[in-house]
Short mmCIF file of N, CA, C and O in Angstrom, two decimals:
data_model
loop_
_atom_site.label_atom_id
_atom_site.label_comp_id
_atom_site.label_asym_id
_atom_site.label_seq_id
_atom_site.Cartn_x
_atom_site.Cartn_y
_atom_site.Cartn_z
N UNK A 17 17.99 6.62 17.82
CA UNK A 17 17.34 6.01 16.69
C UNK A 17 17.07 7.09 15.64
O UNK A 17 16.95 8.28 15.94
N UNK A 18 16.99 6.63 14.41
CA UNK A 18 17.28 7.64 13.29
C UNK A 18 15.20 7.86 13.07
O UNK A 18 14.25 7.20 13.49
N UNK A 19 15.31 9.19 12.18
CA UNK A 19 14.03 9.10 12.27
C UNK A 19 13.36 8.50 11.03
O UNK A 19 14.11 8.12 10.13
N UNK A 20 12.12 8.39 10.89
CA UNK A 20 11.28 7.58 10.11
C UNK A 20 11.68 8.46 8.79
O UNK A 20 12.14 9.57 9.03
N UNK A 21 11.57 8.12 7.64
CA UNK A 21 11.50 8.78 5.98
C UNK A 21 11.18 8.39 5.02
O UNK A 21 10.99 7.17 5.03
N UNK A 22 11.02 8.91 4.07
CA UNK A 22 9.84 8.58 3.42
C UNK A 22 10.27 8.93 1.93
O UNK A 22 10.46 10.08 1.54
N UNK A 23 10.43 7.42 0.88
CA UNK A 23 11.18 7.57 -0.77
C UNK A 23 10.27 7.00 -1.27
O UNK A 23 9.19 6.69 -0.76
N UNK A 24 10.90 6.71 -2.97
CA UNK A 24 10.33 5.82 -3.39
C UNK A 24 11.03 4.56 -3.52
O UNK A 24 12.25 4.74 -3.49
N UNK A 25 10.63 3.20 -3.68
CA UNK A 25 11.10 2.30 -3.60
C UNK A 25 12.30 1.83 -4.55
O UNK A 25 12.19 1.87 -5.77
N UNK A 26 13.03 1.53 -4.12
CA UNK A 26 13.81 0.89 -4.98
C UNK A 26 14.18 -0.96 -5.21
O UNK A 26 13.93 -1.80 -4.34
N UNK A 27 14.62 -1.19 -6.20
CA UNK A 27 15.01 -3.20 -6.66
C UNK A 27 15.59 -3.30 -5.61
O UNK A 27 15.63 -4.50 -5.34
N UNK A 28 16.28 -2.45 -4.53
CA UNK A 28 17.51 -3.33 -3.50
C UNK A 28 16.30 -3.35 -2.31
O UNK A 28 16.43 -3.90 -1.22
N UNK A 29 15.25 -2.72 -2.70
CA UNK A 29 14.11 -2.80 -1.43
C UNK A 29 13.09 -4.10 -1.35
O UNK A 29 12.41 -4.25 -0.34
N UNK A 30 13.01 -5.04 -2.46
CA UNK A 30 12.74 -6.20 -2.52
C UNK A 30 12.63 -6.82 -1.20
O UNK A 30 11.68 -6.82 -0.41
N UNK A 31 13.78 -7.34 -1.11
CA UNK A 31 13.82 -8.07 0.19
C UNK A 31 13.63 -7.92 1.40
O UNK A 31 13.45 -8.87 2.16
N UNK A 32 13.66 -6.49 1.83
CA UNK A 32 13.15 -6.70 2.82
C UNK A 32 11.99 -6.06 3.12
O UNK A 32 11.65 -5.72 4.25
N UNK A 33 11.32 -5.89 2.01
CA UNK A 33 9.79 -5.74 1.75
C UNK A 33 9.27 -6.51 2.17
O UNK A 33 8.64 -6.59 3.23
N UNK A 34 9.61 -7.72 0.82
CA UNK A 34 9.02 -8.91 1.23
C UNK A 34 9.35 -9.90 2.72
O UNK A 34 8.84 -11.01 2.82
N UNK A 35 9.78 -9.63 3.26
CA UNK A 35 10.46 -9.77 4.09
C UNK A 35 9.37 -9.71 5.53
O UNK A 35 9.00 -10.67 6.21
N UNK A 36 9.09 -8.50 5.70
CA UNK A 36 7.40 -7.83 6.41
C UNK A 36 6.23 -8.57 5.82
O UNK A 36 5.30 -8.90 6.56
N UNK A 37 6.22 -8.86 4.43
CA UNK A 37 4.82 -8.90 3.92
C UNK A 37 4.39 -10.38 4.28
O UNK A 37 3.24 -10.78 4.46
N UNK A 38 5.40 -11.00 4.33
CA UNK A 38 4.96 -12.24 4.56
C UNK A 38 4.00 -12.56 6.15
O UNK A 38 3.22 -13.48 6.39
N UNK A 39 4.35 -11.61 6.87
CA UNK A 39 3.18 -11.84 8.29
C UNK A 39 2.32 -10.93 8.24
O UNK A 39 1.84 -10.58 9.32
N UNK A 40 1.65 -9.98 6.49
CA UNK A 40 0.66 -9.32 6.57
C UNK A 40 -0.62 -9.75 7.33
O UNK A 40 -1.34 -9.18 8.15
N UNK A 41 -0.64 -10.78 6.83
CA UNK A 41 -2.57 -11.63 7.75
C UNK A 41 -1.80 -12.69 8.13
O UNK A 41 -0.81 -13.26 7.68
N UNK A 42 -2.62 -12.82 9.21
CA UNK A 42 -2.19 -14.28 10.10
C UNK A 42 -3.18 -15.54 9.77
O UNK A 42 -3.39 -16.37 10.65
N UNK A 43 -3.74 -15.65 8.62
CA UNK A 43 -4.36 -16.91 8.34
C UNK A 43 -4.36 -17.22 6.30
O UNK A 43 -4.76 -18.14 5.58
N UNK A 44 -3.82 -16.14 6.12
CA UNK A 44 -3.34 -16.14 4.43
C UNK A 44 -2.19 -15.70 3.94
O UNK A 44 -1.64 -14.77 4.52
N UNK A 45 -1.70 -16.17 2.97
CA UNK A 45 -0.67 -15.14 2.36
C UNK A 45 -0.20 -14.40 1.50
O UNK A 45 -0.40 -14.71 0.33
N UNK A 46 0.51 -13.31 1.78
CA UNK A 46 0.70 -12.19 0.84
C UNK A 46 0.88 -12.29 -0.69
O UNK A 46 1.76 -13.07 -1.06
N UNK A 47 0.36 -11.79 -1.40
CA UNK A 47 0.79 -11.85 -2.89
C UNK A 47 1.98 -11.03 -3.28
O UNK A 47 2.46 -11.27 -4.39
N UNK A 48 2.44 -10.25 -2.67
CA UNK A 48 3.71 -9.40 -2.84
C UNK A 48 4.73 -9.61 -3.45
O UNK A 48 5.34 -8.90 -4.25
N UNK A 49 5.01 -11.06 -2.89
CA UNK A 49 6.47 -11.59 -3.84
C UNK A 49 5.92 -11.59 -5.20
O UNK A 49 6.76 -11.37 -6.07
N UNK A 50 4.49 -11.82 -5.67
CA UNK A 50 4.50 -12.21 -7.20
C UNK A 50 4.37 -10.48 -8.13
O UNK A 50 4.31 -10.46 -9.36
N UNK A 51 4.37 -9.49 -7.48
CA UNK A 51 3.93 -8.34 -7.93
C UNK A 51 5.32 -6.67 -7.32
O UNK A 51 5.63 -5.52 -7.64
N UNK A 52 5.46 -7.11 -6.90
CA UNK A 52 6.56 -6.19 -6.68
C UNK A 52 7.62 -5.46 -6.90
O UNK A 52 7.84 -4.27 -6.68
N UNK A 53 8.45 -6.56 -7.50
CA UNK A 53 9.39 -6.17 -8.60
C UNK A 53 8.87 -5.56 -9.76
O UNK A 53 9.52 -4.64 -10.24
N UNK A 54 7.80 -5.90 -10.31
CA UNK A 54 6.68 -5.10 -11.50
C UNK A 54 6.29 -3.87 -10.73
O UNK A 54 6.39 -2.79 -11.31
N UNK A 55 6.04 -3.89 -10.05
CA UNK A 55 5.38 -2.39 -9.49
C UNK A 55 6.44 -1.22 -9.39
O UNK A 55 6.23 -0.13 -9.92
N UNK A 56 7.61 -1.50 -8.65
CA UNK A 56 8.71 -0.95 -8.70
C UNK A 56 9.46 -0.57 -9.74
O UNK A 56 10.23 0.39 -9.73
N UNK A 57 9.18 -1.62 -11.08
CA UNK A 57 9.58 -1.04 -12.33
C UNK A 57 8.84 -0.51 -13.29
O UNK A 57 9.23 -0.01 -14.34
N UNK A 58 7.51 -0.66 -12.82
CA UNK A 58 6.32 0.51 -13.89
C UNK A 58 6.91 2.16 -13.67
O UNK A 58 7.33 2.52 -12.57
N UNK A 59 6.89 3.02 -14.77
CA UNK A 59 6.41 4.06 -14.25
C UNK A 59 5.38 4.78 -13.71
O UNK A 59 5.27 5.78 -13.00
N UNK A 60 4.66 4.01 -14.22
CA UNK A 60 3.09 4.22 -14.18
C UNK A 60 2.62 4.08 -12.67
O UNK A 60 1.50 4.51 -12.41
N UNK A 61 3.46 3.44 -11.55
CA UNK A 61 3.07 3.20 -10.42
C UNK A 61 4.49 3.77 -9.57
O UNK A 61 5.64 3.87 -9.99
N UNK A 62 4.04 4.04 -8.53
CA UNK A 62 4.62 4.48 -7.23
C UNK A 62 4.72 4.18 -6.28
O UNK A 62 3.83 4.49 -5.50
N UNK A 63 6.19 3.19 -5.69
CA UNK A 63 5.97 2.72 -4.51
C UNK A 63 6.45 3.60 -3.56
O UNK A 63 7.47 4.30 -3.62
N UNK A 64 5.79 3.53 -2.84
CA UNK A 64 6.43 4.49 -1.88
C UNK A 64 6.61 3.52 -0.61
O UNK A 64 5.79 2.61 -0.45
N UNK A 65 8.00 3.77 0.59
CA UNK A 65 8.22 3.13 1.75
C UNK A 65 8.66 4.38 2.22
O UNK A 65 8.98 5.43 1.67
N UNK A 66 8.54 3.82 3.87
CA UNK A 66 8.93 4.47 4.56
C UNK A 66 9.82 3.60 5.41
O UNK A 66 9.43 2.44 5.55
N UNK A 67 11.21 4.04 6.13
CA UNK A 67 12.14 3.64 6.03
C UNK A 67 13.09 3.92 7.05
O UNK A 67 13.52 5.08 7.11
N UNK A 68 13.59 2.90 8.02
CA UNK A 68 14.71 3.36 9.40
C UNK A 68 15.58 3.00 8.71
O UNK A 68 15.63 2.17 7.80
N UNK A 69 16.47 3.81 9.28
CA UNK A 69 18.00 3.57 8.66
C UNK A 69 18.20 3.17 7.36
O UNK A 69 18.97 2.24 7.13
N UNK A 70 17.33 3.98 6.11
CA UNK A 70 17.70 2.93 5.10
C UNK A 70 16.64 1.88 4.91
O UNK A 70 16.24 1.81 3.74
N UNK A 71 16.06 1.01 5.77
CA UNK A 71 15.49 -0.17 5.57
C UNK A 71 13.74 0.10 5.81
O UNK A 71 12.98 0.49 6.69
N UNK A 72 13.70 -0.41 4.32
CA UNK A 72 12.26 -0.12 4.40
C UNK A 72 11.40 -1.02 5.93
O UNK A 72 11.94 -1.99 6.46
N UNK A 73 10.01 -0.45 6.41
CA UNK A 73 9.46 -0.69 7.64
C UNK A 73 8.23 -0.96 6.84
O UNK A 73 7.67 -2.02 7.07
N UNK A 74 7.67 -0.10 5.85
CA UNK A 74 5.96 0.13 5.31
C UNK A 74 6.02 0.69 4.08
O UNK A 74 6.69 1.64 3.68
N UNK A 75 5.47 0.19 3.71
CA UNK A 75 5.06 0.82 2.12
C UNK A 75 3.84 0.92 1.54
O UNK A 75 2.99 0.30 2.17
N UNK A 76 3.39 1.53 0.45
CA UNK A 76 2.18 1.76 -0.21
C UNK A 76 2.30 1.93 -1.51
O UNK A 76 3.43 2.32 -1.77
N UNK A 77 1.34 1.76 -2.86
CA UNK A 77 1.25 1.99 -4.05
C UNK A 77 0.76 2.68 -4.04
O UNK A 77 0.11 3.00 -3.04
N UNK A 78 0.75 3.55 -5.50
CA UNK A 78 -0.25 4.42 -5.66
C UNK A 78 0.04 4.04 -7.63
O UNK A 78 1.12 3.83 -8.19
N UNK A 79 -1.23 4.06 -8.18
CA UNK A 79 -1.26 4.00 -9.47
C UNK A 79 -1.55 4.95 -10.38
O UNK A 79 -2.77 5.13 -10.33
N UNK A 80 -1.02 5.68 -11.21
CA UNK A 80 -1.44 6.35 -11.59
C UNK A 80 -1.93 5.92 -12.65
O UNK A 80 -1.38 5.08 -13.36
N UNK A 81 -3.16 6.51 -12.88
CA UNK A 81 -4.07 5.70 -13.87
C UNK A 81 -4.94 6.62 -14.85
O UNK A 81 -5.78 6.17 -15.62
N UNK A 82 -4.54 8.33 -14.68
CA UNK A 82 -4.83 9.22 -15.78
C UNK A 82 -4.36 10.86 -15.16
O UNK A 82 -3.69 10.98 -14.13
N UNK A 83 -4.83 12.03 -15.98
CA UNK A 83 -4.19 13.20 -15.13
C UNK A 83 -5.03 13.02 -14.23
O UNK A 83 -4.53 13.29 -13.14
N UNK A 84 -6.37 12.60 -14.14
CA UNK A 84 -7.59 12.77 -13.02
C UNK A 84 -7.72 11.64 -12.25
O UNK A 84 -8.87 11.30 -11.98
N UNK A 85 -7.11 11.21 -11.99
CA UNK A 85 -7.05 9.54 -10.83
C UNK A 85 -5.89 9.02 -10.98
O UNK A 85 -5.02 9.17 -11.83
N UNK A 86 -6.02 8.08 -9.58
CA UNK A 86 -5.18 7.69 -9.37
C UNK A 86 -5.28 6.39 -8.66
O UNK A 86 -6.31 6.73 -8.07
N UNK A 87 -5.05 5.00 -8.14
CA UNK A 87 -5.42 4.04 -7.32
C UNK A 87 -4.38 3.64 -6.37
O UNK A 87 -3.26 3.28 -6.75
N UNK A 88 -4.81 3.72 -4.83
CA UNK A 88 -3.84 3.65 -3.66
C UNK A 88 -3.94 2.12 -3.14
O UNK A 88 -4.92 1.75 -2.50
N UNK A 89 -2.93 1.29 -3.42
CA UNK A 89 -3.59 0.13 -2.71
C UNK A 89 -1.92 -0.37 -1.79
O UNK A 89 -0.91 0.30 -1.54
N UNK A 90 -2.30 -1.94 -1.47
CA UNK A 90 -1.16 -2.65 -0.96
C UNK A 90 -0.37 -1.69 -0.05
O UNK A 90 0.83 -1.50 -0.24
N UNK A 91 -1.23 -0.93 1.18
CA UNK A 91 -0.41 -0.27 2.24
C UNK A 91 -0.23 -1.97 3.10
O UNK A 91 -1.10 -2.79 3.38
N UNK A 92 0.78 -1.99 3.25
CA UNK A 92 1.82 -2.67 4.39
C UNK A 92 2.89 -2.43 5.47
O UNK A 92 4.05 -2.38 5.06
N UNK A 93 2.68 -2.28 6.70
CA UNK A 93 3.21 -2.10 7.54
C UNK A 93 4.48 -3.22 8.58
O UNK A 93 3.91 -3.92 9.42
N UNK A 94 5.68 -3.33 8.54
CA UNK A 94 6.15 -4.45 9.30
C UNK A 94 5.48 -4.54 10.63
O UNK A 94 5.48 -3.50 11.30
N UNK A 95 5.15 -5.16 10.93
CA UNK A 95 4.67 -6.10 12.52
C UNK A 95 5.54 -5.36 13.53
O UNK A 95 5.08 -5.32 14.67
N UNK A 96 6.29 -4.99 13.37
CA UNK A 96 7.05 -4.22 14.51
C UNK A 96 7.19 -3.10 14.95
O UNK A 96 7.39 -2.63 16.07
N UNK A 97 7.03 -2.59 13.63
CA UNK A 97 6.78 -0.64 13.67
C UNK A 97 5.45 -0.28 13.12
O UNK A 97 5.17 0.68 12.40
N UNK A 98 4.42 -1.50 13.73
CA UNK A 98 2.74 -0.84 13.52
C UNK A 98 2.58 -0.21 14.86
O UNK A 98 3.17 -0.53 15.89
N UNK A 99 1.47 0.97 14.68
CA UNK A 99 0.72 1.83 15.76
C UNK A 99 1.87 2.52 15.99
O UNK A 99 2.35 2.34 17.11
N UNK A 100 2.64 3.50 15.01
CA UNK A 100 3.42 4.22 15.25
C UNK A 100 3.27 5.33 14.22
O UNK A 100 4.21 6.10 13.99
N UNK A 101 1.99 5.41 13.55
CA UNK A 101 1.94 6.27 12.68
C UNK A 101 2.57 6.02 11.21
O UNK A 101 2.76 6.93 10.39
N UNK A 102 2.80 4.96 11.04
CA UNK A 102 3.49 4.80 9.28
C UNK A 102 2.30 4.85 8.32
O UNK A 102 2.34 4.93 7.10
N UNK A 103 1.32 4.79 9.04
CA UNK A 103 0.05 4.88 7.88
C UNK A 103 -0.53 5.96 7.81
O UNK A 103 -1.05 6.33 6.76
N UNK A 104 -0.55 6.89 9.26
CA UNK A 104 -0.61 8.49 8.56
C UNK A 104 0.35 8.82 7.97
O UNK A 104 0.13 9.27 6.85
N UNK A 105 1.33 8.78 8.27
CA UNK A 105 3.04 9.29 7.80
C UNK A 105 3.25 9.28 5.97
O UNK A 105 3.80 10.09 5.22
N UNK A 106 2.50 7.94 5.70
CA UNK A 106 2.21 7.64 4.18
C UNK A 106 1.03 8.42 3.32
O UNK A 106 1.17 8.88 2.18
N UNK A 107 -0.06 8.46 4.06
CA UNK A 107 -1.26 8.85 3.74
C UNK A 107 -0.49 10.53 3.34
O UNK A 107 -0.37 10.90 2.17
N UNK A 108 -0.13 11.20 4.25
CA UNK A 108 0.15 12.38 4.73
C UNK A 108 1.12 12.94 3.05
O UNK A 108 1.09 13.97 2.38
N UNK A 109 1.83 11.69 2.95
CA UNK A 109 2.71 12.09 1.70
C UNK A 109 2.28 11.97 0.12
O UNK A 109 2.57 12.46 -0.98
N UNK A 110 1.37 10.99 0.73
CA UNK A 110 0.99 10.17 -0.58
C UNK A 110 -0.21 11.37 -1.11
O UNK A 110 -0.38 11.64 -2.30
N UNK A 111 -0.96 11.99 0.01
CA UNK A 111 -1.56 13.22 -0.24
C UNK A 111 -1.06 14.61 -0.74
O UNK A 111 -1.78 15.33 -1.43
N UNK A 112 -0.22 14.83 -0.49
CA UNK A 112 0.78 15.96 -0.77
C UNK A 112 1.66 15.93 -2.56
O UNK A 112 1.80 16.89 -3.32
N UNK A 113 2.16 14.35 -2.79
CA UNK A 113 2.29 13.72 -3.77
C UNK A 113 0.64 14.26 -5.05
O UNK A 113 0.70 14.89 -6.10
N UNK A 114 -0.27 13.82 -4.52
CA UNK A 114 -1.17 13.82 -5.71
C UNK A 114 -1.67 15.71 -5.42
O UNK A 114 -2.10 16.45 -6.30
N UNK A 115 -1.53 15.94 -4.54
CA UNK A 115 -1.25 17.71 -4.62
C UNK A 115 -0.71 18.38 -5.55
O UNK A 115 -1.16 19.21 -6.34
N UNK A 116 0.62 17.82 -5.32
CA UNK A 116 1.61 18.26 -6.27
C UNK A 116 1.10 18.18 -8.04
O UNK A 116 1.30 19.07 -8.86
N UNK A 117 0.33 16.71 -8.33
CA UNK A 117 -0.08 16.58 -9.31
C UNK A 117 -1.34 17.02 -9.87
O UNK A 117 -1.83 16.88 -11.00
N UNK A 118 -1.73 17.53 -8.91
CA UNK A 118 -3.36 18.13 -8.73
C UNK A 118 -3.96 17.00 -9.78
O UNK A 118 -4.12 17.11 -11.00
N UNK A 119 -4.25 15.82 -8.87
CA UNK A 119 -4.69 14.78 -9.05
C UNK A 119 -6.10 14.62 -8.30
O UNK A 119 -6.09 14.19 -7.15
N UNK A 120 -7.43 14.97 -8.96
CA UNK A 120 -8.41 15.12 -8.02
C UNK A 120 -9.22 14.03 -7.87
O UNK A 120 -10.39 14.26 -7.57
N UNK A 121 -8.73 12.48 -8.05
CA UNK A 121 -9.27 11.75 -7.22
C UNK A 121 -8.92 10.69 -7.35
O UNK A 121 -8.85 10.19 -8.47
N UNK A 122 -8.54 9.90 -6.03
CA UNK A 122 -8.15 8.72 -5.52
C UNK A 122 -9.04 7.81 -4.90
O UNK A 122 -9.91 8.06 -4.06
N UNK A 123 -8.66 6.47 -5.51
CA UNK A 123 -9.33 5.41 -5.11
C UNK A 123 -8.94 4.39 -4.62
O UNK A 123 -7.72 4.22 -4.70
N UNK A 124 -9.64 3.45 -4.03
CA UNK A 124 -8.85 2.15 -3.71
C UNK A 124 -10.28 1.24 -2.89
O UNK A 124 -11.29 1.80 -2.47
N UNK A 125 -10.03 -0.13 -2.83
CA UNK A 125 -11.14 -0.72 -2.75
C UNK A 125 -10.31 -1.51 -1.53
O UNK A 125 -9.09 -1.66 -1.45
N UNK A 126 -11.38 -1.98 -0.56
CA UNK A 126 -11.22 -3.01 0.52
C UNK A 126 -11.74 -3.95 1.09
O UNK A 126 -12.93 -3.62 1.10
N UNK A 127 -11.66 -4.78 1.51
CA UNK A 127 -12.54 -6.05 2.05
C UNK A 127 -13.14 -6.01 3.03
O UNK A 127 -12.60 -5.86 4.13
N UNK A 128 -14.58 -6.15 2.84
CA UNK A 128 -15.28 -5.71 4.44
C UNK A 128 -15.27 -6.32 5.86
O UNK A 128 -16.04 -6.10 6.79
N UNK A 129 -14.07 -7.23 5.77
CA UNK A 129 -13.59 -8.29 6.60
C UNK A 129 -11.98 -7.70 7.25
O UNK A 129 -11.32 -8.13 8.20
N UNK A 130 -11.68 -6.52 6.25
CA UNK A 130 -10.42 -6.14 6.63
C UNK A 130 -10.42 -4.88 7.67
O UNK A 130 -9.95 -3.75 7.57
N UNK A 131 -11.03 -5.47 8.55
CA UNK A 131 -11.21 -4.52 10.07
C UNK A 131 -10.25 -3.09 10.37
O UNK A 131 -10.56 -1.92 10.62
N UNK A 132 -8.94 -3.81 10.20
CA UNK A 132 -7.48 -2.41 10.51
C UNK A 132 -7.58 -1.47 9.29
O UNK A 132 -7.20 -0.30 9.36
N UNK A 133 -8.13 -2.02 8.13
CA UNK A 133 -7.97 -0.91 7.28
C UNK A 133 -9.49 -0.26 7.05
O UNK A 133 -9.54 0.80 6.42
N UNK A 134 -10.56 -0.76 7.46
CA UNK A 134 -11.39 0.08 7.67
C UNK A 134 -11.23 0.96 8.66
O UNK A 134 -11.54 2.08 8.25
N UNK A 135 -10.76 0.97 10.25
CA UNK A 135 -10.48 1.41 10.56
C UNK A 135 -9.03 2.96 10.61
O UNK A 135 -8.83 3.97 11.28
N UNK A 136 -8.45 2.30 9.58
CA UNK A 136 -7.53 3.87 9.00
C UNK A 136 -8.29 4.57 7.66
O UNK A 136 -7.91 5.68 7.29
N UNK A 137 -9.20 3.99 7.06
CA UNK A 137 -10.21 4.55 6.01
C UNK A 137 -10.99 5.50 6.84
O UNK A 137 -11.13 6.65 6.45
N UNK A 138 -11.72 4.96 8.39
CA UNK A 138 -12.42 5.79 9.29
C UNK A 138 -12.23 6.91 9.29
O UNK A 138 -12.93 7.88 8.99
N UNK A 139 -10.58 6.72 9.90
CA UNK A 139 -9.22 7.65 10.54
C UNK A 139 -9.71 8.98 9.16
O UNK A 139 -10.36 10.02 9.27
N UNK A 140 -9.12 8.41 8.05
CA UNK A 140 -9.21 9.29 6.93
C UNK A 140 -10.16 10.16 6.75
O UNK A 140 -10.05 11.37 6.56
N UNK A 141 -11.14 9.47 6.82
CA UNK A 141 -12.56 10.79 6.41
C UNK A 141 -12.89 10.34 5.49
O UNK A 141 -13.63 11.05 4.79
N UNK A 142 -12.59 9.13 5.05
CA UNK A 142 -12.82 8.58 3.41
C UNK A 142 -14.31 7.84 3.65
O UNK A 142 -14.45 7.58 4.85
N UNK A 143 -15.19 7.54 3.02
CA UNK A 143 -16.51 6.96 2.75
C UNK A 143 -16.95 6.18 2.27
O UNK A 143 -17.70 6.93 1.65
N UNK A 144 -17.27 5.09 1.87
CA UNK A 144 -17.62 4.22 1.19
C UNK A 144 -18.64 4.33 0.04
O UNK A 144 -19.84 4.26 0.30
N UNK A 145 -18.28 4.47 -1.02
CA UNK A 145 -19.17 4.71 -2.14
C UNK A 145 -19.91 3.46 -2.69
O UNK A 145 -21.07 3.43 -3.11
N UNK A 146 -18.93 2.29 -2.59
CA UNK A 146 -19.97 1.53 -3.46
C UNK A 146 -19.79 0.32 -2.75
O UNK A 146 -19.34 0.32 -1.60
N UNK A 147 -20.24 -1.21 -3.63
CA UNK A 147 -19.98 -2.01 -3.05
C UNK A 147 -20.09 -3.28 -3.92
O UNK A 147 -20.85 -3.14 -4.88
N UNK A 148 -19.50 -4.48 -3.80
CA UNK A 148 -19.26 -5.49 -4.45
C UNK A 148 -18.91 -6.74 -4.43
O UNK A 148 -17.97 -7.00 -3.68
N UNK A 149 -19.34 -7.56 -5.00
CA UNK A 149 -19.27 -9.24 -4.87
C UNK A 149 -18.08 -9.62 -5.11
O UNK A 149 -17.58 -8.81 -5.89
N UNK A 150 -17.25 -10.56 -4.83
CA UNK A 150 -16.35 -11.42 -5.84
C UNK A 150 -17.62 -12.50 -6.10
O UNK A 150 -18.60 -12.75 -5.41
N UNK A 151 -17.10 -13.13 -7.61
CA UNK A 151 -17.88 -14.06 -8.33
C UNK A 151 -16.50 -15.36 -8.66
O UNK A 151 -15.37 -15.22 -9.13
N UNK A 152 -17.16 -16.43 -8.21
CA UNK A 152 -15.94 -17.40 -9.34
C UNK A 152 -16.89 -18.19 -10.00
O UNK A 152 -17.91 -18.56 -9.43
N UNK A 153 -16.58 -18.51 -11.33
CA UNK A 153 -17.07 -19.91 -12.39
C UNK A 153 -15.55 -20.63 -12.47
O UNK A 153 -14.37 -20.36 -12.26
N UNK A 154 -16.51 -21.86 -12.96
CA UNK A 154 -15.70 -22.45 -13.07
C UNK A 154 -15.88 -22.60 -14.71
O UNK A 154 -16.92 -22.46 -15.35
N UNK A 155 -14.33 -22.97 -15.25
CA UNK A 155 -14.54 -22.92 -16.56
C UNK A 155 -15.23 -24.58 -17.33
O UNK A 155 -15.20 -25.75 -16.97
N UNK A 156 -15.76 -23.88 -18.46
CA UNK A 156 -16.38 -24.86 -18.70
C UNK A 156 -15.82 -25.03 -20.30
O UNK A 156 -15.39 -24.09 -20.98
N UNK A 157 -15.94 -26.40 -20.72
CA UNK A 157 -15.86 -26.89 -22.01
C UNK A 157 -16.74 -26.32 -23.44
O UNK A 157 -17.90 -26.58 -23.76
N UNK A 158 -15.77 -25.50 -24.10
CA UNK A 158 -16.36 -25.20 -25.16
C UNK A 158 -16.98 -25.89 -26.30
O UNK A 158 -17.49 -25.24 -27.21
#
């Protein structure tokens, strides 16, 4: 078996992105198909996968959003090659990446319901700074 590696994404990586993303949570579903192809063609953002043979397995964003920040979100892993390290493997690059840019600080926000990724936030050493509601109205007649 070839070993794991690590690019940035490309349009022929679509499919079988989306492909994984669709069994991200087992009781909702992924927004990926509506945002992906945009992400992949910003410059402004960075997808990064990691990849057997060619075929993407996991991927992650990262946004760049000034010389001094940056926002890491939408890590996804396929169902098949989780607990094999693709989320240090990413972290690991995606760190080295904003090195390179001497980018001194990264963010990203999570749901306090989203158990696996608090648990690789743990992993990280990362902390929880703040915290926050979603709100909905409903619209009303002007």
């Amino acid at each position: 078996m070839t070993e794991f590696q690590i690019r940035l994404a490309k349009i022929s990586d679509v499919e079988p992105i989306l492909d994984f993303c669709q069994y991200t949570w087992e009781n909702q579903n992924d927004y990926m198909h509506l945002v992906l192809e945009k992400r992949i063609n910003n410059p402004e953002n960075k997808v990064f996968v990691v990849t057997l043979d060619d075929i993407p397995v996991a991927m992650q964003q990262v946004v760049i959003l000034s010389k001094q920040e940056v926002w890491r979100s939408s890590l996804r892993v396929d169902r098949r090659y989780r607990r094999r390290g693709l989320s240090k493997l990413l972290d690991a690059h995606t760190n080295k990446y904003l090195s390179q840019l001497n980018v001194p600080i990264l963010r990203y926000c999570v749901l306090s319901n989203n158990e696996v990724m608090l648990k690789i936030i743990s992993r990280r050493g990362d902390k929880k700074i703040d915290s926050y509601s979603l709100c909905k109205a409903d619209a009303i007649a002007s």
